[in-house]
mmCIF file of C-alpha atoms and ligand atoms in Angstrom:
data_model
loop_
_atom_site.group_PDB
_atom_site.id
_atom_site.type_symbol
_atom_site.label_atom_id
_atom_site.label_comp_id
_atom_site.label_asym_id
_atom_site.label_seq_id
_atom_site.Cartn_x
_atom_site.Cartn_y
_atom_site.Cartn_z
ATOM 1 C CA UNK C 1 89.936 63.568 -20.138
ATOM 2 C CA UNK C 2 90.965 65.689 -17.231
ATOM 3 C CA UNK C 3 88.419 66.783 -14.593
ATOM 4 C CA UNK C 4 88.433 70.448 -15.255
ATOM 5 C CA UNK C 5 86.649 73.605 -15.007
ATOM 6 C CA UNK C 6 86.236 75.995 -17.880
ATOM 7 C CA UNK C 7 84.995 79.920 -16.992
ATOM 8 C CA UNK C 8 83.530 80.480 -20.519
ATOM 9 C CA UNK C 9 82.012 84.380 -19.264
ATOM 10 C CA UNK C 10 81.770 85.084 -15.907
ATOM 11 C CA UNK C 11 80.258 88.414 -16.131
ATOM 12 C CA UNK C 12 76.850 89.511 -14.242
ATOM 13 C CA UNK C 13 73.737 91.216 -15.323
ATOM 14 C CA UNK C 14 74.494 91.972 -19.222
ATOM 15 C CA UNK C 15 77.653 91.584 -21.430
ATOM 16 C CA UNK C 16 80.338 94.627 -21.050
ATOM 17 C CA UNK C 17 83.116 95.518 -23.765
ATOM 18 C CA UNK C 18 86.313 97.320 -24.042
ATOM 19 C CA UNK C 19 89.704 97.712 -23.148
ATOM 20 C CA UNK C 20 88.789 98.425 -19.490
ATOM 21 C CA UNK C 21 87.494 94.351 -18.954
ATOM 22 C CA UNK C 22 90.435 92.697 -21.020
ATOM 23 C CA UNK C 23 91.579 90.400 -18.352
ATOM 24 C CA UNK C 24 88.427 89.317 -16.087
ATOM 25 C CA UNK C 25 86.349 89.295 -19.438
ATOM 26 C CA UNK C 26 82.854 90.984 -20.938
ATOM 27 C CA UNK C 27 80.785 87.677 -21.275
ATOM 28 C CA UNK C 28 77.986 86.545 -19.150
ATOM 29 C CA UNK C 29 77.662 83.325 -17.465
ATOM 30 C CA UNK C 30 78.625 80.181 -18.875
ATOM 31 C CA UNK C 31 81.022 77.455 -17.237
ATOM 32 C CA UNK C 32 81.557 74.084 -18.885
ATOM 33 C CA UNK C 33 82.618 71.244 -15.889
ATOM 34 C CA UNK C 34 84.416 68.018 -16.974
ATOM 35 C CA UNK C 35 84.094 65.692 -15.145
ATOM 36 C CA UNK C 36 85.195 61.748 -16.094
ATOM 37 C CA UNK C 37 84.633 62.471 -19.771
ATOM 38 C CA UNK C 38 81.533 63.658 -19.659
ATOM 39 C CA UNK C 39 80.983 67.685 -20.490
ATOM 40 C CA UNK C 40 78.494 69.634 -18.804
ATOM 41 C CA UNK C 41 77.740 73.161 -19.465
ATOM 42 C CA UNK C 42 76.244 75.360 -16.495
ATOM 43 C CA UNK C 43 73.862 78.541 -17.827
ATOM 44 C CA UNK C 44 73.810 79.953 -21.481
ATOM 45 C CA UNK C 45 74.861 83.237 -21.009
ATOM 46 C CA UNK C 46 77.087 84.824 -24.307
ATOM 47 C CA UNK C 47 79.909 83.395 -22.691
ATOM 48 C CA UNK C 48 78.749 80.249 -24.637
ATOM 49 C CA UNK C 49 80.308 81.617 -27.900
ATOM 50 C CA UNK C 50 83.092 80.615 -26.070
ATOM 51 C CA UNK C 51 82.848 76.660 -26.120
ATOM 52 C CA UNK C 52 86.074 75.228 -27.108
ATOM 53 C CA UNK C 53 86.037 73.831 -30.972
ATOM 54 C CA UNK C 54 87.085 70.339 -29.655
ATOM 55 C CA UNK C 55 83.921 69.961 -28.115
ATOM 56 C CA UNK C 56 82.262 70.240 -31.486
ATOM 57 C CA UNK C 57 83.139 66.818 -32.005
ATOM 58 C CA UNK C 58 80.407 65.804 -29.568
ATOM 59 C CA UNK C 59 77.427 64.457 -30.574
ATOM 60 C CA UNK C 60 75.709 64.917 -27.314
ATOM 61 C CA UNK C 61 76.008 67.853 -24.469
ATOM 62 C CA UNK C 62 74.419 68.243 -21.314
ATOM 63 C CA UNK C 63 73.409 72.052 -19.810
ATOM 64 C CA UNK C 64 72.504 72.673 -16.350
ATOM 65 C CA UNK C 65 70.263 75.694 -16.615
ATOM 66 C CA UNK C 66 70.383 77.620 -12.478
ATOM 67 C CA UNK C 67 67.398 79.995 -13.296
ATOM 68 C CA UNK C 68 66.167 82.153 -16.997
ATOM 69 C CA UNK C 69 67.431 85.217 -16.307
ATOM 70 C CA UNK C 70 68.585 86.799 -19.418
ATOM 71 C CA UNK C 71 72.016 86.860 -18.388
ATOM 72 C CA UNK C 72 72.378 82.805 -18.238
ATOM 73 C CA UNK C 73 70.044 82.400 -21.341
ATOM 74 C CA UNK C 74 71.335 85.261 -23.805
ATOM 75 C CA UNK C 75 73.812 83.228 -25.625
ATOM 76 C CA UNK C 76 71.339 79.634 -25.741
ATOM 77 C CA UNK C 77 70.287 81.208 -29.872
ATOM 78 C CA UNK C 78 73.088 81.308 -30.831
ATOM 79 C CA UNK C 79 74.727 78.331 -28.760
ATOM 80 C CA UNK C 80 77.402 76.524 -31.721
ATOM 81 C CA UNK C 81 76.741 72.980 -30.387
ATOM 82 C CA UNK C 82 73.035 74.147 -31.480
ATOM 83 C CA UNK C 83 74.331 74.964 -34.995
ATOM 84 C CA UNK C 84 75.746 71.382 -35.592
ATOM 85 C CA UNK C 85 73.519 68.947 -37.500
ATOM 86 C CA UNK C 86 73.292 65.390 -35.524
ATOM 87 C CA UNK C 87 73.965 67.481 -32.148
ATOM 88 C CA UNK C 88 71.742 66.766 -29.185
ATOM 89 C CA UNK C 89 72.220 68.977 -26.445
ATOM 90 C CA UNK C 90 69.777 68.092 -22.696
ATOM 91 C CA UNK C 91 69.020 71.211 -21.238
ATOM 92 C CA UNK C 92 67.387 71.074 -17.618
ATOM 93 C CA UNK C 93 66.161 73.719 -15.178
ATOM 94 C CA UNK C 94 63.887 73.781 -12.640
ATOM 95 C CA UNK C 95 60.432 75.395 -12.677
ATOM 96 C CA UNK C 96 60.465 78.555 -12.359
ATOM 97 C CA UNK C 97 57.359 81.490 -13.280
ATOM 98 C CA UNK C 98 55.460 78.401 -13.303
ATOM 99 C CA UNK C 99 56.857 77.738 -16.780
ATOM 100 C CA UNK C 100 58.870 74.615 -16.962
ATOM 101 C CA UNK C 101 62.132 74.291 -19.444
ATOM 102 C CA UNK C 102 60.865 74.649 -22.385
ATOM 103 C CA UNK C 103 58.314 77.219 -21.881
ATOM 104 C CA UNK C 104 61.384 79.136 -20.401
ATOM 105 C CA UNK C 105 63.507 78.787 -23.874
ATOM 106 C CA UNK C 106 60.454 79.554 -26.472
ATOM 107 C CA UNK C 107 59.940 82.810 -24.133
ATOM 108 C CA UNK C 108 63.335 84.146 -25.367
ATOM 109 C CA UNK C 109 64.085 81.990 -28.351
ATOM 110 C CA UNK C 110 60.803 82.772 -30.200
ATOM 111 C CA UNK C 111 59.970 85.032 -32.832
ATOM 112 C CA UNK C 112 59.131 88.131 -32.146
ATOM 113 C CA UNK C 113 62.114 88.334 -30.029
ATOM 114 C CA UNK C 114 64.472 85.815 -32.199
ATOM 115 C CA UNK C 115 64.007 85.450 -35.871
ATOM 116 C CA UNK C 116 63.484 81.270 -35.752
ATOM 117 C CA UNK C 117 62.680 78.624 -32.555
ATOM 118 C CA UNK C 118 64.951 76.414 -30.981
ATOM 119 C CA UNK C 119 63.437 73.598 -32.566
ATOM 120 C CA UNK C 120 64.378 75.372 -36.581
ATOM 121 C CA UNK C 121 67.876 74.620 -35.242
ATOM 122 C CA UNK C 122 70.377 72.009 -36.835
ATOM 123 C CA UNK C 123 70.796 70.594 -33.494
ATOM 124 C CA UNK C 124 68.416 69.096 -31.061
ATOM 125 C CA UNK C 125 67.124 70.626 -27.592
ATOM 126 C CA UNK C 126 65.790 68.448 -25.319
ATOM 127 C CA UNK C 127 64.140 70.546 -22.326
ATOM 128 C CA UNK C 128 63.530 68.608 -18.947
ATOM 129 C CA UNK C 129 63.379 69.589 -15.348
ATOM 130 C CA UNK C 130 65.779 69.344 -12.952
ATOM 131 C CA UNK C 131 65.022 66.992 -10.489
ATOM 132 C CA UNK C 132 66.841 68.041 -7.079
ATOM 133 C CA UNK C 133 69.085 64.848 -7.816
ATOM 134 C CA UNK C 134 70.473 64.145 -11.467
ATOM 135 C CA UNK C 135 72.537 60.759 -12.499
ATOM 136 C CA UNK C 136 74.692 61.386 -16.039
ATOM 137 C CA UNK C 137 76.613 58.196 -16.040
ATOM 138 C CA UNK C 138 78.889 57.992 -13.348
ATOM 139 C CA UNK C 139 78.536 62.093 -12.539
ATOM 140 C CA UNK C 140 75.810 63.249 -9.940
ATOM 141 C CA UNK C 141 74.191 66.299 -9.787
ATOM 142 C CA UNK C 142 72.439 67.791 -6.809
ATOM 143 C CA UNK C 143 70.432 71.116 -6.231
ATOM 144 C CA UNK C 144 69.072 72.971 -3.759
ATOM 145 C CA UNK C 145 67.334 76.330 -4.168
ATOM 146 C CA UNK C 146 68.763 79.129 -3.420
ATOM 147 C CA UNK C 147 68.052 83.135 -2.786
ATOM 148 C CA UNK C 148 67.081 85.006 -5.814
ATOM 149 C CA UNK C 149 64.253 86.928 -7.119
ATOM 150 C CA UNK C 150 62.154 84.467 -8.784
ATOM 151 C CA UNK C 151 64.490 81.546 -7.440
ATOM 152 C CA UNK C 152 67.655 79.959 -8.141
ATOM 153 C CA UNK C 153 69.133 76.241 -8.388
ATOM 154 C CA UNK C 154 72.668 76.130 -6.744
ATOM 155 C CA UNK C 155 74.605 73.142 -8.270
ATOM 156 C CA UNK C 156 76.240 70.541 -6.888
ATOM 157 C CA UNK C 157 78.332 68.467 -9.122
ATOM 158 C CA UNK C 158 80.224 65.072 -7.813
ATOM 159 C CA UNK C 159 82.248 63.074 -10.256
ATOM 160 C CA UNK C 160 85.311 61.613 -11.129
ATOM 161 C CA UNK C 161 86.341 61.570 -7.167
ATOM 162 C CA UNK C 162 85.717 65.343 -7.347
ATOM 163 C CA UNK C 163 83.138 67.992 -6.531
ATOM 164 C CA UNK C 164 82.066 71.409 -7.942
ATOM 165 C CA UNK C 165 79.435 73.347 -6.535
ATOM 166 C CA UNK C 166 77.609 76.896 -8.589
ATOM 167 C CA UNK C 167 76.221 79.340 -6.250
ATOM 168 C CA UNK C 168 75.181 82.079 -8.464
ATOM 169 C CA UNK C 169 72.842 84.444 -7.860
ATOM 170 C CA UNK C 170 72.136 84.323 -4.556
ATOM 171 C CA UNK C 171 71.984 86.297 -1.630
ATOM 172 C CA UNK C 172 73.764 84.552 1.449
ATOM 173 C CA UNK C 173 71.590 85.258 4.163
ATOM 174 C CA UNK C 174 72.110 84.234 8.139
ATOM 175 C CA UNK C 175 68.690 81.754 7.088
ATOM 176 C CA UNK C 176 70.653 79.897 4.229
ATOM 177 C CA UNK C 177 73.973 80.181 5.252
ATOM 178 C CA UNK C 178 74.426 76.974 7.503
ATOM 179 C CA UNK C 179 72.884 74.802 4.424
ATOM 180 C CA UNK C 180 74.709 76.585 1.900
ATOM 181 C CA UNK C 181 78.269 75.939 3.721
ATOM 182 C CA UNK C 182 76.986 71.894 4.341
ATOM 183 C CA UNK C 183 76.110 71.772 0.380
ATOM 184 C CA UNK C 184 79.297 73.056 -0.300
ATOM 185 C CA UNK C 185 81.653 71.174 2.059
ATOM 186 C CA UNK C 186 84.837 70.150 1.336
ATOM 187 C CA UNK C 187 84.398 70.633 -2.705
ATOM 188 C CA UNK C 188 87.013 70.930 -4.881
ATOM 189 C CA UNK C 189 86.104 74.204 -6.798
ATOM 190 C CA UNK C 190 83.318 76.897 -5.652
ATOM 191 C CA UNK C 191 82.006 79.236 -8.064
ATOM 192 C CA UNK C 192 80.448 81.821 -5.864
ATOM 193 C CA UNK C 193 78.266 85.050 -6.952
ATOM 194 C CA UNK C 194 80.410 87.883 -5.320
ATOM 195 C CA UNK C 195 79.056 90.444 -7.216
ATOM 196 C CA UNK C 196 79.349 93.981 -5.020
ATOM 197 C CA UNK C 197 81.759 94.797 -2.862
ATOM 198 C CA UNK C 198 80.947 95.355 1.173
ATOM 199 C CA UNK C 199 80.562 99.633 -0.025
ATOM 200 C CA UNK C 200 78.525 98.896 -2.740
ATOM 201 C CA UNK C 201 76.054 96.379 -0.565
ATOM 202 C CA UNK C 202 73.431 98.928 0.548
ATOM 203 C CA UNK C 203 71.006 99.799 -1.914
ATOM 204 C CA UNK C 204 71.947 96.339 -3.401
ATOM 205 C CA UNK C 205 70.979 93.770 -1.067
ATOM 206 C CA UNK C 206 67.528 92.769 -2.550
ATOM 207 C CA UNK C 207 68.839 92.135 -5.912
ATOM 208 C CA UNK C 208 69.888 88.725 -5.655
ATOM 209 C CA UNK C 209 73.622 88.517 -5.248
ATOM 210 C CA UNK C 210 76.078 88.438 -2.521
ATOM 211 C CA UNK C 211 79.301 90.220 -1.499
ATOM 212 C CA UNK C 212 82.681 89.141 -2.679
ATOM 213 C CA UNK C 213 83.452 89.081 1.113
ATOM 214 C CA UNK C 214 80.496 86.632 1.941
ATOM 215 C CA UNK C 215 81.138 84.395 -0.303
ATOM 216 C CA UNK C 216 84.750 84.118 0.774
ATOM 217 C CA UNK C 217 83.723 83.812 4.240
ATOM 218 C CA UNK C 218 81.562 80.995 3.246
ATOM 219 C CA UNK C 219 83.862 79.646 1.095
ATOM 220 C CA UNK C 220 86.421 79.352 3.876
ATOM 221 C CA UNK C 221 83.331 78.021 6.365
ATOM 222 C CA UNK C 222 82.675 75.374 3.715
ATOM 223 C CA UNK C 223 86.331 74.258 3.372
ATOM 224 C CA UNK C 224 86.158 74.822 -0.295
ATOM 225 C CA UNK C 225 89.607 73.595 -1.918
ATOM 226 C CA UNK C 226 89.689 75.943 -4.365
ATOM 227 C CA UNK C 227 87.120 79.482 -5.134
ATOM 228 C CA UNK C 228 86.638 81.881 -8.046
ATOM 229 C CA UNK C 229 84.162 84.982 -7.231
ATOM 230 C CA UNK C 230 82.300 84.949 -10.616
ATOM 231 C CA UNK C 231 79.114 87.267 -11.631
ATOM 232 C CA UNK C 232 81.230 90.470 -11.665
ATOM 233 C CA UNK C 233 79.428 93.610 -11.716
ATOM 234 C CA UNK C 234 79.097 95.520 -15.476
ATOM 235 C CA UNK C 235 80.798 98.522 -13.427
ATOM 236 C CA UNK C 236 83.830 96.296 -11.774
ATOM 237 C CA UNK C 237 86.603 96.984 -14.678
ATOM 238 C CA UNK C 238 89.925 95.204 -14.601
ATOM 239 C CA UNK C 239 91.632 97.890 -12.711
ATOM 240 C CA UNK C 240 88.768 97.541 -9.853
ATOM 241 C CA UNK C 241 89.076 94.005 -9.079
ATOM 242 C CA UNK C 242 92.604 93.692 -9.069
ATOM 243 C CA UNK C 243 92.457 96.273 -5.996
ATOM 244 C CA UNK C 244 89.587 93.775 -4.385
ATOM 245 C CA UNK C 245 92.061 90.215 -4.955
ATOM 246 C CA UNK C 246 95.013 90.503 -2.401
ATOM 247 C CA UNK C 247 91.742 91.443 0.545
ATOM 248 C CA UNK C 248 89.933 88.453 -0.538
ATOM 249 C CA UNK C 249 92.989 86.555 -0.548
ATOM 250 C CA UNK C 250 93.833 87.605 2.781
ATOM 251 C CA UNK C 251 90.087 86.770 4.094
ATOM 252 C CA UNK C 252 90.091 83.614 1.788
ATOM 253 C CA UNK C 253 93.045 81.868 0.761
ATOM 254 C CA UNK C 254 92.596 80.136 -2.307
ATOM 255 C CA UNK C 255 89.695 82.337 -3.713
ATOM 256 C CA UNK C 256 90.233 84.575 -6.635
ATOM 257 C CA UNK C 257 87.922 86.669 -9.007
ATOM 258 C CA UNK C 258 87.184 84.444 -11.992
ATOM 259 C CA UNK C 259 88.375 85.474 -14.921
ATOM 260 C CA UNK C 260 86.880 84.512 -18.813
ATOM 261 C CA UNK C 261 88.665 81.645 -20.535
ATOM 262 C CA UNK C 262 90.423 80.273 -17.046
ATOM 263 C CA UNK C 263 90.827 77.158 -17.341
ATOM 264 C CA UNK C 264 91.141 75.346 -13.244
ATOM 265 C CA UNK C 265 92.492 71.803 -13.207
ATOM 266 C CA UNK C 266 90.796 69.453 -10.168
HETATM 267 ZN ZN1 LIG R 301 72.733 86.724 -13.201
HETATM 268 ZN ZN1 LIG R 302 69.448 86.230 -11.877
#
């Protein structure tokens, strides 16, 4: 298998639709990171409706889970690996509300707020907690917290001779910025939150997310190989980012606004 990077939704804050998001996509976050044949899905935002059939095959998945926000757990009831009988899919995420995993997925995946439980599924869930340092076989994965209301694990992802590291929601501040350009050095993809642009930062900046422009800049600082802005704004149609991509290519070469259903070879 090919180390590879799938953008299954890379939309922010809630699922958008029509003709005006065509080509950067409506679906909220979901990647799914191949890495030495093993398949890991970051967040379970509706983008998961996404997951490529061949993948159905599998009898067992693995999901990185950065924080419960209803944007990266929207799509987890109706996840298809979920739907498969003999499917076991290990779901971890840190603490967070002072509920752990599980008591994170029953909040949403519950009656009165969805008709059955995760656990009247076909397929298995198995909740855990991320421990700040992960072994799946041969792929490691490493977190630090980042800065988000109610927190945030940025991902770090080493395998196969290559690295991916998810910084989503989070706000790059001048206190994080030095560890957050050390945890991403050198890697061979970035996924960066770069929600707002620099006009639309005031009135924003306590919500979680970062500029397209910071993230370049630290993307650039952190000698990232190869970048994709992701967590677009509901508001930032088609039209709108294509007039944002040749300034962050000038301030970033090698960065791009991540687009639903690219697929980015390591
Ligand atoms: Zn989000
Ligand atoms: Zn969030």
């Amino acid at each position: 298998m090919e180390n590879r990077v799938t953008l299954l939704g890379v939309r922010g804050s809630i699922p958008v639709s029509g003709e005006a998001y065509r080509r950067y996509g409506c679906a909220t976050t979901c990647y799914l990171i191949e890495l030495e044949g093993k398949a890991i899905l970051v967040d379970a935002g509706n983008g998961i409706l996404n997951l490529p059939r061949e993948l159905m095959e599998y009898t067992e998945m693995t999901m990185l889970l950065t924080h419960p926000h209803l944007d990266h757990l929207m799509g987890l009831p109706m996840c298809p690996f979920l739907f498969r009988q003999g499917a076991t899919l290990h779901m971890y995420a840190a603490v967070r509300g002072g509920m752990d995993a599980e008591a994170q997925v029953d909040a949403l995946v519950a009656p009165p707020l969805w008709p059955v439980g995760a656990g009247s599924l076909p397929g298995v869930l198995i909740c855990s907690t991320l421990p700040e340092t992960l072994r799946l076989n041969t792929v490691l994965v490493e977190s630090m917290e980042g800065n988000h209301p109610g927190g945030v694990s940025v991902l770090r992802i080493t395998g196969g001779g290559k690295r991916v590291v998810v910084a989503t929601d989070c706000t790059i501040t001048e206190e994080n910025r030095s560890a957050l350009t050390e945890f991403a050095k050198d890697c061979d993809l970035f996924l960066c939150d770069g929600q707002y642009s620099q006009e639309e930062w005031p009135g924003h900046a306590s919500f979680g997310h970062s500029t397209w422009t910071a993230a370049a800049e630290l993307a650039r600082a952190a000698g990232a190989k190869q970048t994709r802005i992701v967590h677009h704004d509901p508001t930032h149609t088609d039209s709108f980012l294509d007039s944002c991509a040749a300034e962050l290519a000038l301030t970033c070469p090698g960065c791009s606004f991540g687009r639903e259903g690219e697929i980015i070879q390591l």
